[in-house]
Amino acid sequence: MRLATIDNGTPDGRLVVVSQDGMRYLGAPDWPADLLTAIEDWSRASRILEQLSSRLAAGEGEVLDLAKMRAPMPRSWQWLDGSVYGTHAELMQIAFGLDPVDTDRPLMYQGMSDRFIGPTEDVRLPSEADGIDFEGEFGVIVDRVPMGTGPSDALDHIKLLVQINDWSLRAIAPVEMKTGFGWVQAKPACSMAPFAITPDELGDDWRDGRVCLDLHIDWNGRPFGRANGEPMLFGFGELIAHAARSRDLVAATVIGSGTVSNANYTEVGSSCISERRAIEMISEGGAKTGFMSFGDSLHMEARTVRGRSPFGAIVQKVIAA
């Protein structure tokens, strides 16, 4: 099942179910009005949404206008982002001159959740001097997770999968990291691809709590990265359990994988500019690729080996605030 949110002038938009070809949609006439509401009572909402999905499969539905689509979850109670790709961690240590993090626990921070940017919205940022960077990753949306839930049981709480662009301002990040209090200015709102999907939509490409798809990223029309989401050091079950160790997780919590990264980066490229700069430091003695400029465009889309796009594409332009 593929879900999306259409702009209707309200903070959370109108929740709809989308056909497999991404061309048609149906929404519930009364309830649930939005995805935030649906996740809070998923057992009831999913039955209604599955009925709409069956009607779409039978040929019903209105024409979907991509220009009116918002992030599938325009806002949430909580956004927790991990960093669980070993290659990305190693390259970031080079890029920022950091010492290795000596821990056997997942890395995770709590970011801005009161707004997720829609898939075709322009991204407004204050200054090119801040080092504008994209970070392609995958995420999950959970129902209520009780404190102390283990990794295996945590997988049962995953109701939807999403594709995320976690925007970063790299010139600010090292300054905030040194304070030891985490990021605020360095992490503006994230973007989401148009469709949130149930895990069964991926079939065998959803394995061990991992989205095993290539994440295709083009910057200003040129291929930049095609890294695959599988080689997470910790799967989403472990990430959820880590977050729930000392707290209940409220329904609609979004948890991210961190930047998708592969050890064979010379072949598949990267999912953020900082990685490429670190690779240049290794191979050429210094970073040559600059960060994004106002007017730059980005296309980010996870694809199956047969070219299907389960989440749809993030297609955005960076502009001055």
PDB file of C-alpha atoms in Angstrom:
ATOM      1  CA  MET A   1       0.000   0.000   0.000  1.00  0.00           C
ATOM      2  CA  ARG A   2       1.232   3.450  -0.954  1.00  0.00           C
ATOM      3  CA  LEU A   3       0.099   6.508   0.982  1.00  0.00           C
ATOM      4  CA  ALA A   4       0.471  10.194   0.216  1.00  0.00           C
ATOM      5  CA  THR A   5      -0.673  13.569   1.517  1.00  0.00           C
ATOM      6  CA  ILE A   6      -2.344  16.229  -0.618  1.00  0.00           C
ATOM      7  CA  ASP A   7      -2.301  19.888   0.364  1.00  0.00           C
ATOM      8  CA  ASN A   8      -5.725  21.027   1.568  1.00  0.00           C
ATOM      9  CA  GLY A   9      -4.734  24.106   3.541  1.00  0.00           C
ATOM     10  CA  THR A  10      -4.485  22.307   6.903  1.00  0.00           C
ATOM     11  CA  PRO A  11      -1.243  21.645   8.807  1.00  0.00           C
ATOM     12  CA  ASP A  12      -1.378  17.876   8.204  1.00  0.00           C
ATOM     13  CA  GLY A  13      -2.984  17.794   4.757  1.00  0.00           C
ATOM     14  CA  ARG A  14      -5.342  15.139   3.403  1.00  0.00           C
ATOM     15  CA  LEU A  15      -4.276  11.494   3.559  1.00  0.00           C
ATOM     16  CA  VAL A  16      -4.865   9.461   0.377  1.00  0.00           C
ATOM     17  CA  VAL A  17      -4.058   6.004  -0.948  1.00  0.00           C
ATOM     18  CA  VAL A  18      -2.225   5.951  -4.286  1.00  0.00           C
ATOM     19  CA  SER A  19      -2.467   3.416  -7.099  1.00  0.00           C
ATOM     20  CA  GLN A  20       0.503   1.225  -7.995  1.00  0.00           C
ATOM     21  CA  ASP A  21       1.223   3.297 -11.112  1.00  0.00           C
ATOM     22  CA  GLY A  22       1.235   6.503  -9.038  1.00  0.00           C
ATOM     23  CA  MET A  23      -1.401   8.110 -11.244  1.00  0.00           C
ATOM     24  CA  ARG A  24      -4.638   7.851  -9.203  1.00  0.00           C
ATOM     25  CA  TYR A  25      -5.729   8.257  -5.604  1.00  0.00           C
ATOM     26  CA  LEU A  26      -8.635   7.812  -3.213  1.00  0.00           C
ATOM     27  CA  GLY A  27      -9.139   9.308   0.226  1.00  0.00           C
ATOM     28  CA  ALA A  28     -11.429   8.292   3.062  1.00  0.00           C
ATOM     29  CA  PRO A  29     -14.539  10.520   3.163  1.00  0.00           C
ATOM     30  CA  ASP A  30     -14.560  10.899   6.948  1.00  0.00           C
ATOM     31  CA  TRP A  31     -11.695   9.211   8.838  1.00  0.00           C
ATOM     32  CA  PRO A  32      -8.678   9.129   8.928  1.00  0.00           C
ATOM     33  CA  ALA A  33      -8.167  12.667   7.689  1.00  0.00           C
ATOM     34  CA  ASP A  34      -4.361  12.638   7.843  1.00  0.00           C
ATOM     35  CA  LEU A  35      -1.448  10.249   8.337  1.00  0.00           C
ATOM     36  CA  LEU A  36      -0.679  11.438  11.863  1.00  0.00           C
ATOM     37  CA  THR A  37      -4.197  10.450  12.904  1.00  0.00           C
ATOM     38  CA  ALA A  38      -4.020   7.141  11.046  1.00  0.00           C
ATOM     39  CA  ILE A  39      -0.777   6.014  12.685  1.00  0.00           C
ATOM     40  CA  GLU A  40      -2.179   6.699  16.140  1.00  0.00           C
ATOM     41  CA  ASP A  41      -4.916   4.082  15.484  1.00  0.00           C
ATOM     42  CA  TRP A  42      -3.245   2.010  12.784  1.00  0.00           C
ATOM     43  CA  SER A  43      -5.199  -1.232  13.311  1.00  0.00           C
ATOM     44  CA  ARG A  44      -8.441   0.583  12.498  1.00  0.00           C
ATOM     45  CA  ALA A  45      -7.008   2.947   9.880  1.00  0.00           C
ATOM     46  CA  SER A  46      -5.170   0.262   7.918  1.00  0.00           C
ATOM     47  CA  ARG A  47      -8.414  -1.659   7.295  1.00  0.00           C
ATOM     48  CA  ILE A  48     -10.025   1.435   5.805  1.00  0.00           C
ATOM     49  CA  LEU A  49      -6.966   2.294   3.748  1.00  0.00           C
ATOM     50  CA  GLU A  50      -6.655  -1.258   2.412  1.00  0.00           C
ATOM     51  CA  GLN A  51     -10.255  -1.083   1.194  1.00  0.00           C
ATOM     52  CA  LEU A  52      -9.367   2.088  -0.709  1.00  0.00           C
ATOM     53  CA  SER A  53      -6.302   0.335  -2.134  1.00  0.00           C
ATOM     54  CA  SER A  54      -8.513  -2.503  -3.425  1.00  0.00           C
ATOM     55  CA  ARG A  55     -10.832  -0.006  -5.094  1.00  0.00           C
ATOM     56  CA  LEU A  56      -7.847   1.634  -6.783  1.00  0.00           C
ATOM     57  CA  ALA A  57      -6.700  -1.764  -8.054  1.00  0.00           C
ATOM     58  CA  ALA A  58     -10.159  -2.179  -9.590  1.00  0.00           C
ATOM     59  CA  GLY A  59      -9.708   1.041 -11.574  1.00  0.00           C
ATOM     60  CA  GLU A  60     -11.345   3.685  -9.375  1.00  0.00           C
ATOM     61  CA  GLY A  61      -9.686   6.929  -8.333  1.00  0.00           C
ATOM     62  CA  GLU A  62      -9.042  10.561  -9.167  1.00  0.00           C
ATOM     63  CA  VAL A  63      -6.035  11.827 -11.117  1.00  0.00           C
ATOM     64  CA  LEU A  64      -3.091  12.598  -8.839  1.00  0.00           C
ATOM     65  CA  ASP A  65      -1.492  16.032  -9.199  1.00  0.00           C
ATOM     66  CA  LEU A  66       2.141  15.768  -8.054  1.00  0.00           C
ATOM     67  CA  ALA A  67       2.371  19.549  -7.684  1.00  0.00           C
ATOM     68  CA  LYS A  68      -0.156  19.419  -4.836  1.00  0.00           C
ATOM     69  CA  MET A  69       1.638  16.728  -2.871  1.00  0.00           C
ATOM     70  CA  ARG A  70       3.250  17.404   0.467  1.00  0.00           C
ATOM     71  CA  ALA A  71       5.517  15.149   2.487  1.00  0.00           C
ATOM     72  CA  PRO A  72       3.487  12.004   3.266  1.00  0.00           C
ATOM     73  CA  MET A  73       3.781  13.010   6.938  1.00  0.00           C
ATOM     74  CA  PRO A  74       4.031  16.840   6.908  1.00  0.00           C
ATOM     75  CA  ARG A  75       4.875  16.950  10.622  1.00  0.00           C
ATOM     76  CA  SER A  76       5.335  14.498  13.455  1.00  0.00           C
ATOM     77  CA  TRP A  77       5.885  14.335  17.182  1.00  0.00           C
ATOM     78  CA  GLN A  78       9.433  13.055  16.899  1.00  0.00           C
ATOM     79  CA  TRP A  79      12.251  12.653  14.338  1.00  0.00           C
ATOM     80  CA  LEU A  80      15.245  10.549  15.364  1.00  0.00           C
ATOM     81  CA  ASP A  81      18.066  10.085  12.881  1.00  0.00           C
ATOM     82  CA  GLY A  82      20.696   7.384  13.064  1.00  0.00           C
ATOM     83  CA  SER A  83      24.083   7.068  11.420  1.00  0.00           C
ATOM     84  CA  VAL A  84      24.632   3.367  10.830  1.00  0.00           C
ATOM     85  CA  TYR A  85      26.640   3.070   7.619  1.00  0.00           C
ATOM     86  CA  GLY A  86      30.253   2.293   8.511  1.00  0.00           C
ATOM     87  CA  THR A  87      31.714   3.741   5.325  1.00  0.00           C
ATOM     88  CA  HIS A  88      29.907   7.029   5.873  1.00  0.00           C
ATOM     89  CA  ALA A  89      31.259   7.261   9.440  1.00  0.00           C
ATOM     90  CA  GLU A  90      34.823   6.634   8.273  1.00  0.00           C
ATOM     91  CA  LEU A  91      34.598   9.225   5.511  1.00  0.00           C
ATOM     92  CA  MET A  92      33.030  11.842   7.798  1.00  0.00           C
ATOM     93  CA  GLN A  93      35.905  11.428  10.214  1.00  0.00           C
ATOM     94  CA  ILE A  94      38.239  12.321   7.366  1.00  0.00           C
ATOM     95  CA  ALA A  95      36.070  15.165   6.085  1.00  0.00           C
ATOM     96  CA  PHE A  96      35.828  16.885   9.483  1.00  0.00           C
ATOM     97  CA  GLY A  97      39.089  15.738  11.077  1.00  0.00           C
ATOM     98  CA  LEU A  98      37.291  13.841  13.833  1.00  0.00           C
ATOM     99  CA  ASP A  99      38.504  10.971  15.976  1.00  0.00           C
ATOM    100  CA  PRO A 100      36.696   7.635  15.568  1.00  0.00           C
ATOM    101  CA  VAL A 101      33.672   7.176  17.846  1.00  0.00           C
ATOM    102  CA  ASP A 102      34.505   4.277  20.168  1.00  0.00           C
ATOM    103  CA  THR A 103      31.098   2.708  20.777  1.00  0.00           C
ATOM    104  CA  ASP A 104      29.145  -0.450  20.003  1.00  0.00           C
ATOM    105  CA  ARG A 105      25.855   1.454  20.161  1.00  0.00           C
ATOM    106  CA  PRO A 106      23.991   3.039  17.237  1.00  0.00           C
ATOM    107  CA  LEU A 107      24.645   6.744  16.727  1.00  0.00           C
ATOM    108  CA  MET A 108      21.450   8.808  16.877  1.00  0.00           C
ATOM    109  CA  TYR A 109      20.319  12.390  17.375  1.00  0.00           C
ATOM    110  CA  GLN A 110      16.934  14.072  17.746  1.00  0.00           C
ATOM    111  CA  GLY A 111      16.146  16.572  15.006  1.00  0.00           C
ATOM    112  CA  MET A 112      13.435  18.933  13.830  1.00  0.00           C
ATOM    113  CA  SER A 113      10.076  17.175  13.437  1.00  0.00           C
ATOM    114  CA  ASP A 114       7.482  19.938  13.284  1.00  0.00           C
ATOM    115  CA  ARG A 115       7.897  20.141   9.506  1.00  0.00           C
ATOM    116  CA  PHE A 116       8.948  17.831   6.689  1.00  0.00           C
ATOM    117  CA  ILE A 117       9.399  19.508   3.308  1.00  0.00           C
ATOM    118  CA  GLY A 118       7.310  18.207   0.398  1.00  0.00           C
ATOM    119  CA  PRO A 119       8.906  16.336  -2.524  1.00  0.00           C
ATOM    120  CA  THR A 120       8.760  19.202  -5.034  1.00  0.00           C
ATOM    121  CA  GLU A 121       8.958  22.227  -2.722  1.00  0.00           C
ATOM    122  CA  ASP A 122      11.828  24.659  -3.109  1.00  0.00           C
ATOM    123  CA  VAL A 123      14.183  24.391  -0.147  1.00  0.00           C
ATOM    124  CA  ARG A 124      14.750  27.809   1.458  1.00  0.00           C
ATOM    125  CA  LEU A 125      18.055  28.255   3.252  1.00  0.00           C
ATOM    126  CA  PRO A 126      19.814  31.337   4.663  1.00  0.00           C
ATOM    127  CA  SER A 127      23.284  31.315   3.095  1.00  0.00           C
ATOM    128  CA  GLU A 128      25.471  29.463   0.604  1.00  0.00           C
ATOM    129  CA  ALA A 129      28.366  30.036   3.013  1.00  0.00           C
ATOM    130  CA  ASP A 130      26.778  27.539   5.427  1.00  0.00           C
ATOM    131  CA  GLY A 131      27.916  24.615   3.255  1.00  0.00           C
ATOM    132  CA  ILE A 132      24.592  23.300   1.883  1.00  0.00           C
ATOM    133  CA  ASP A 133      24.606  19.514   1.573  1.00  0.00           C
ATOM    134  CA  PHE A 134      22.044  16.794   0.895  1.00  0.00           C
ATOM    135  CA  GLU A 135      21.960  13.421   2.669  1.00  0.00           C
ATOM    136  CA  GLY A 136      19.959  10.622   1.079  1.00  0.00           C
ATOM    137  CA  GLU A 137      18.558   8.040   3.466  1.00  0.00           C
ATOM    138  CA  PHE A 138      15.654   5.771   4.317  1.00  0.00           C
ATOM    139  CA  GLY A 139      13.326   5.941   7.289  1.00  0.00           C
ATOM    140  CA  VAL A 140      10.514   4.176   9.117  1.00  0.00           C
ATOM    141  CA  ILE A 141       7.320   5.399  10.763  1.00  0.00           C
ATOM    142  CA  VAL A 142       6.253   3.412  13.828  1.00  0.00           C
ATOM    143  CA  ASP A 143       3.151   3.045  15.938  1.00  0.00           C
ATOM    144  CA  ARG A 144       3.479   3.325  19.720  1.00  0.00           C
ATOM    145  CA  VAL A 145       6.583   1.469  20.892  1.00  0.00           C
ATOM    146  CA  PRO A 146       6.703   0.544  24.618  1.00  0.00           C
ATOM    147  CA  MET A 147       9.858   1.277  26.589  1.00  0.00           C
ATOM    148  CA  GLY A 148      12.264  -1.641  26.582  1.00  0.00           C
ATOM    149  CA  THR A 149      11.073  -3.194  23.311  1.00  0.00           C
ATOM    150  CA  GLY A 150      13.777  -5.424  21.833  1.00  0.00           C
ATOM    151  CA  PRO A 151      15.050  -5.372  18.226  1.00  0.00           C
ATOM    152  CA  SER A 152      12.987  -8.342  17.011  1.00  0.00           C
ATOM    153  CA  ASP A 153       9.704  -7.078  18.444  1.00  0.00           C
ATOM    154  CA  ALA A 154      10.539  -3.553  17.272  1.00  0.00           C
ATOM    155  CA  LEU A 155      10.228  -4.644  13.649  1.00  0.00           C
ATOM    156  CA  ASP A 156       6.532  -5.358  14.226  1.00  0.00           C
ATOM    157  CA  HIS A 157       6.015  -1.687  15.120  1.00  0.00           C
ATOM    158  CA  ILE A 158       7.193  -0.482  11.702  1.00  0.00           C
ATOM    159  CA  LYS A 159       4.072   0.502   9.795  1.00  0.00           C
ATOM    160  CA  LEU A 160       5.518   2.554   6.937  1.00  0.00           C
ATOM    161  CA  LEU A 161       8.785   3.130   5.100  1.00  0.00           C
ATOM    162  CA  VAL A 162       9.859   6.502   3.696  1.00  0.00           C
ATOM    163  CA  GLN A 163      12.687   8.028   1.674  1.00  0.00           C
ATOM    164  CA  ILE A 164      14.292  11.124   3.195  1.00  0.00           C
ATOM    165  CA  ASN A 165      16.691  13.907   2.269  1.00  0.00           C
ATOM    166  CA  ASP A 166      18.253  15.071   5.527  1.00  0.00           C
ATOM    167  CA  TRP A 167      19.540  18.537   4.617  1.00  0.00           C
ATOM    168  CA  SER A 168      22.741  19.587   6.386  1.00  0.00           C
ATOM    169  CA  LEU A 169      24.691  22.821   6.711  1.00  0.00           C
ATOM    170  CA  ARG A 170      28.270  21.556   6.888  1.00  0.00           C
ATOM    171  CA  ALA A 171      30.014  24.794   7.873  1.00  0.00           C
ATOM    172  CA  ILE A 172      27.902  24.962  11.030  1.00  0.00           C
ATOM    173  CA  ALA A 173      27.988  21.275  11.997  1.00  0.00           C
ATOM    174  CA  PRO A 174      31.573  21.138  13.390  1.00  0.00           C
ATOM    175  CA  VAL A 175      30.948  24.214  15.542  1.00  0.00           C
ATOM    176  CA  GLU A 176      27.817  22.693  17.080  1.00  0.00           C
ATOM    177  CA  MET A 177      29.438  19.258  17.498  1.00  0.00           C
ATOM    178  CA  LYS A 178      32.209  20.772  19.619  1.00  0.00           C
ATOM    179  CA  THR A 179      29.674  22.115  22.107  1.00  0.00           C
ATOM    180  CA  GLY A 180      28.519  18.597  22.935  1.00  0.00           C
ATOM    181  CA  PHE A 181      24.873  19.692  22.913  1.00  0.00           C
ATOM    182  CA  GLY A 182      23.920  18.451  19.427  1.00  0.00           C
ATOM    183  CA  TRP A 183      22.676  20.137  16.279  1.00  0.00           C
ATOM    184  CA  VAL A 184      20.193  22.968  15.903  1.00  0.00           C
ATOM    185  CA  GLN A 185      21.306  25.396  13.186  1.00  0.00           C
ATOM    186  CA  ALA A 186      23.161  22.725  11.173  1.00  0.00           C
ATOM    187  CA  LYS A 187      20.018  20.630  10.663  1.00  0.00           C
ATOM    188  CA  PRO A 188      17.102  22.398   8.954  1.00  0.00           C
ATOM    189  CA  ALA A 189      13.897  20.579   7.995  1.00  0.00           C
ATOM    190  CA  CYS A 190      14.216  17.299   6.079  1.00  0.00           C
ATOM    191  CA  SER A 191      12.471  16.492   2.804  1.00  0.00           C
ATOM    192  CA  MET A 192      10.403  13.363   2.130  1.00  0.00           C
ATOM    193  CA  ALA A 193       9.645  11.551  -1.115  1.00  0.00           C
ATOM    194  CA  PRO A 194       5.925  11.596  -1.996  1.00  0.00           C
ATOM    195  CA  PHE A 195       4.910   8.058  -1.012  1.00  0.00           C
ATOM    196  CA  ALA A 196       5.046   6.314   2.362  1.00  0.00           C
ATOM    197  CA  ILE A 197       4.755   2.576   1.758  1.00  0.00           C
ATOM    198  CA  THR A 198       3.958  -0.500   3.806  1.00  0.00           C
ATOM    199  CA  PRO A 199       6.979  -2.837   4.047  1.00  0.00           C
ATOM    200  CA  ASP A 200       5.287  -5.542   1.963  1.00  0.00           C
ATOM    201  CA  GLU A 201       5.477  -3.191  -1.035  1.00  0.00           C
ATOM    202  CA  LEU A 202       9.213  -3.936  -1.269  1.00  0.00           C
ATOM    203  CA  GLY A 203       8.939  -7.715  -1.199  1.00  0.00           C
ATOM    204  CA  ASP A 204      12.423  -9.240  -0.962  1.00  0.00           C
ATOM    205  CA  ASP A 205      13.978  -5.747  -1.014  1.00  0.00           C
ATOM    206  CA  TRP A 206      12.900  -5.368   2.634  1.00  0.00           C
ATOM    207  CA  ARG A 207      15.259  -7.679   4.529  1.00  0.00           C
ATOM    208  CA  ASP A 208      16.395  -7.789   8.171  1.00  0.00           C
ATOM    209  CA  GLY A 209      14.932  -4.350   8.809  1.00  0.00           C
ATOM    210  CA  ARG A 210      16.759  -2.819   5.852  1.00  0.00           C
ATOM    211  CA  VAL A 211      15.641  -1.140   2.616  1.00  0.00           C
ATOM    212  CA  CYS A 212      17.810  -2.952   0.058  1.00  0.00           C
ATOM    213  CA  LEU A 213      17.360  -0.529  -2.850  1.00  0.00           C
ATOM    214  CA  ASP A 214      19.750   1.654  -4.827  1.00  0.00           C
ATOM    215  CA  LEU A 215      19.256   5.339  -4.024  1.00  0.00           C
ATOM    216  CA  HIS A 216      19.704   7.261  -7.274  1.00  0.00           C
ATOM    217  CA  ILE A 217      20.848  10.848  -6.730  1.00  0.00           C
ATOM    218  CA  ASP A 218      21.415  13.416  -9.490  1.00  0.00           C
ATOM    219  CA  TRP A 219      22.782  16.876  -8.720  1.00  0.00           C
ATOM    220  CA  ASN A 220      22.071  19.517 -11.386  1.00  0.00           C
ATOM    221  CA  GLY A 221      21.142  16.728 -13.790  1.00  0.00           C
ATOM    222  CA  ARG A 222      24.361  14.754 -13.348  1.00  0.00           C
ATOM    223  CA  PRO A 223      24.584  11.337 -11.661  1.00  0.00           C
ATOM    224  CA  PHE A 224      26.077  11.640  -8.184  1.00  0.00           C
ATOM    225  CA  GLY A 225      25.305   8.444  -6.278  1.00  0.00           C
ATOM    226  CA  ARG A 226      23.697   5.019  -6.589  1.00  0.00           C
ATOM    227  CA  ALA A 227      24.466   3.541  -3.149  1.00  0.00           C
ATOM    228  CA  ASN A 228      22.387   0.639  -1.853  1.00  0.00           C
ATOM    229  CA  GLY A 229      20.616   0.755   1.525  1.00  0.00           C
ATOM    230  CA  GLU A 230      21.430  -2.791   2.661  1.00  0.00           C
ATOM    231  CA  PRO A 231      24.817  -2.556   4.500  1.00  0.00           C
ATOM    232  CA  MET A 232      23.530  -0.957   7.720  1.00  0.00           C
ATOM    233  CA  LEU A 233      25.610  -1.863  10.777  1.00  0.00           C
ATOM    234  CA  PHE A 234      22.339  -1.812  12.734  1.00  0.00           C
ATOM    235  CA  GLY A 235      18.959  -2.460  11.116  1.00  0.00           C
ATOM    236  CA  PHE A 236      15.816  -0.500  11.896  1.00  0.00           C
ATOM    237  CA  GLY A 237      14.875  -3.035  14.590  1.00  0.00           C
ATOM    238  CA  GLU A 238      18.054  -2.173  16.481  1.00  0.00           C
ATOM    239  CA  LEU A 239      17.554   1.564  15.918  1.00  0.00           C
ATOM    240  CA  ILE A 240      14.017   1.471  17.304  1.00  0.00           C
ATOM    241  CA  ALA A 241      15.105  -0.599  20.304  1.00  0.00           C
ATOM    242  CA  HIS A 242      17.951   1.829  20.966  1.00  0.00           C
ATOM    243  CA  ALA A 243      15.562   4.795  20.954  1.00  0.00           C
ATOM    244  CA  ALA A 244      13.032   2.979  23.162  1.00  0.00           C
ATOM    245  CA  ARG A 245      15.492   1.828  25.834  1.00  0.00           C
ATOM    246  CA  SER A 246      14.481   4.516  28.318  1.00  0.00           C
ATOM    247  CA  ARG A 247      11.237   5.887  26.881  1.00  0.00           C
ATOM    248  CA  ASP A 248       8.035   4.956  25.111  1.00  0.00           C
ATOM    249  CA  LEU A 249       8.083   6.055  21.485  1.00  0.00           C
ATOM    250  CA  VAL A 250       4.941   7.934  20.549  1.00  0.00           C
ATOM    251  CA  ALA A 251       3.034   6.731  17.486  1.00  0.00           C
ATOM    252  CA  ALA A 252       4.215   8.526  14.331  1.00  0.00           C
ATOM    253  CA  THR A 253       7.846   8.713  15.466  1.00  0.00           C
ATOM    254  CA  VAL A 254      10.065   8.808  12.371  1.00  0.00           C
ATOM    255  CA  ILE A 255      13.463   7.105  12.567  1.00  0.00           C
ATOM    256  CA  GLY A 256      16.116   7.533   9.877  1.00  0.00           C
ATOM    257  CA  SER A 257      19.014   5.349   8.787  1.00  0.00           C
ATOM    258  CA  GLY A 258      21.493   8.134   8.240  1.00  0.00           C
ATOM    259  CA  THR A 259      23.275   8.716   4.936  1.00  0.00           C
ATOM    260  CA  VAL A 260      23.260   5.636   2.708  1.00  0.00           C
ATOM    261  CA  SER A 261      26.866   4.668   1.997  1.00  0.00           C
ATOM    262  CA  ASN A 262      28.710   1.721   0.417  1.00  0.00           C
ATOM    263  CA  ALA A 263      32.296   0.526   0.680  1.00  0.00           C
ATOM    264  CA  ASN A 264      32.567   0.412  -3.149  1.00  0.00           C
ATOM    265  CA  TYR A 265      32.011   4.167  -3.400  1.00  0.00           C
ATOM    266  CA  THR A 266      34.408   4.451  -6.340  1.00  0.00           C
ATOM    267  CA  GLU A 267      31.795   2.494  -8.320  1.00  0.00           C
ATOM    268  CA  VAL A 268      28.462   3.655  -6.899  1.00  0.00           C
ATOM    269  CA  GLY A 269      29.256   7.186  -5.726  1.00  0.00           C
ATOM    270  CA  SER A 270      27.904   8.815  -2.581  1.00  0.00           C
ATOM    271  CA  SER A 271      24.674  10.077  -1.053  1.00  0.00           C
ATOM    272  CA  CYS A 272      26.087  13.386   0.212  1.00  0.00           C
ATOM    273  CA  ILE A 273      28.675  15.941  -0.918  1.00  0.00           C
ATOM    274  CA  SER A 274      30.791  15.643   2.229  1.00  0.00           C
ATOM    275  CA  GLU A 275      31.527  12.024   1.401  1.00  0.00           C
ATOM    276  CA  ARG A 276      32.751  12.947  -2.056  1.00  0.00           C
ATOM    277  CA  ARG A 277      34.954  15.641  -0.560  1.00  0.00           C
ATOM    278  CA  ALA A 278      36.451  13.101   1.861  1.00  0.00           C
ATOM    279  CA  ILE A 279      37.091  10.700  -1.021  1.00  0.00           C
ATOM    280  CA  GLU A 280      38.893  13.496  -2.861  1.00  0.00           C
ATOM    281  CA  MET A 281      41.008  14.124   0.221  1.00  0.00           C
ATOM    282  CA  ILE A 282      42.049  10.485   0.171  1.00  0.00           C
ATOM    283  CA  SER A 283      42.681  10.136  -3.556  1.00  0.00           C
ATOM    284  CA  GLU A 284      43.748  13.638  -4.587  1.00  0.00           C
ATOM    285  CA  GLY A 285      45.108  15.206  -1.413  1.00  0.00           C
ATOM    286  CA  GLY A 286      42.334  17.765  -1.010  1.00  0.00           C
ATOM    287  CA  ALA A 287      38.605  18.398  -1.444  1.00  0.00           C
ATOM    288  CA  LYS A 288      37.645  19.839  -4.824  1.00  0.00           C
ATOM    289  CA  THR A 289      33.868  19.553  -4.952  1.00  0.00           C
ATOM    290  CA  GLY A 290      32.043  22.534  -3.478  1.00  0.00           C
ATOM    291  CA  PHE A 291      28.738  22.481  -1.665  1.00  0.00           C
ATOM    292  CA  MET A 292      25.407  23.501  -3.202  1.00  0.00           C
ATOM    293  CA  SER A 293      24.583  26.953  -4.533  1.00  0.00           C
ATOM    294  CA  PHE A 294      21.237  28.714  -4.751  1.00  0.00           C
ATOM    295  CA  GLY A 295      19.496  27.568  -7.923  1.00  0.00           C
ATOM    296  CA  ASP A 296      20.995  24.064  -7.772  1.00  0.00           C
ATOM    297  CA  SER A 297      18.602  21.175  -8.353  1.00  0.00           C
ATOM    298  CA  LEU A 298      18.460  17.715  -6.823  1.00  0.00           C
ATOM    299  CA  HIS A 299      16.734  14.509  -7.909  1.00  0.00           C
ATOM    300  CA  MET A 300      16.630  11.661  -5.375  1.00  0.00           C
ATOM    301  CA  GLU A 301      14.804   8.392  -6.085  1.00  0.00           C
ATOM    302  CA  ALA A 302      15.170   4.831  -4.780  1.00  0.00           C
ATOM    303  CA  ARG A 303      14.688   2.226  -7.506  1.00  0.00           C
ATOM    304  CA  THR A 304      14.351  -1.521  -7.746  1.00  0.00           C
ATOM    305  CA  VAL A 305      16.535  -3.527 -10.143  1.00  0.00           C
ATOM    306  CA  ARG A 306      13.619  -3.406 -12.591  1.00  0.00           C
ATOM    307  CA  GLY A 307      13.431   0.373 -12.364  1.00  0.00           C
ATOM    308  CA  ARG A 308      10.307   0.681 -10.214  1.00  0.00           C
ATOM    309  CA  SER A 309      10.190   3.715  -7.905  1.00  0.00           C
ATOM    310  CA  PRO A 310       8.285   2.670  -4.748  1.00  0.00           C
ATOM    311  CA  PHE A 311       8.676   5.998  -2.905  1.00  0.00           C
ATOM    312  CA  GLY A 312       8.519   8.318  -5.911  1.00  0.00           C
ATOM    313  CA  ALA A 313      11.118  11.049  -6.365  1.00  0.00           C
ATOM    314  CA  ILE A 314      12.291  14.068  -4.427  1.00  0.00           C
ATOM    315  CA  VAL A 315      12.813  16.781  -7.076  1.00  0.00           C
ATOM    316  CA  GLN A 316      13.840  20.083  -5.526  1.00  0.00           C
ATOM    317  CA  LYS A 317      15.710  23.328  -5.979  1.00  0.00           C
ATOM    318  CA  VAL A 318      17.686  25.206  -3.316  1.00  0.00           C
ATOM    319  CA  ILE A 319      16.821  28.907  -3.040  1.00  0.00           C
ATOM    320  CA  ALA A 320      17.658  31.841  -0.772  1.00  0.00           C
ATOM    321  CA  ALA A 321      15.364  32.293   2.194  1.00  0.00           C
TER     322      ALA A 321
END
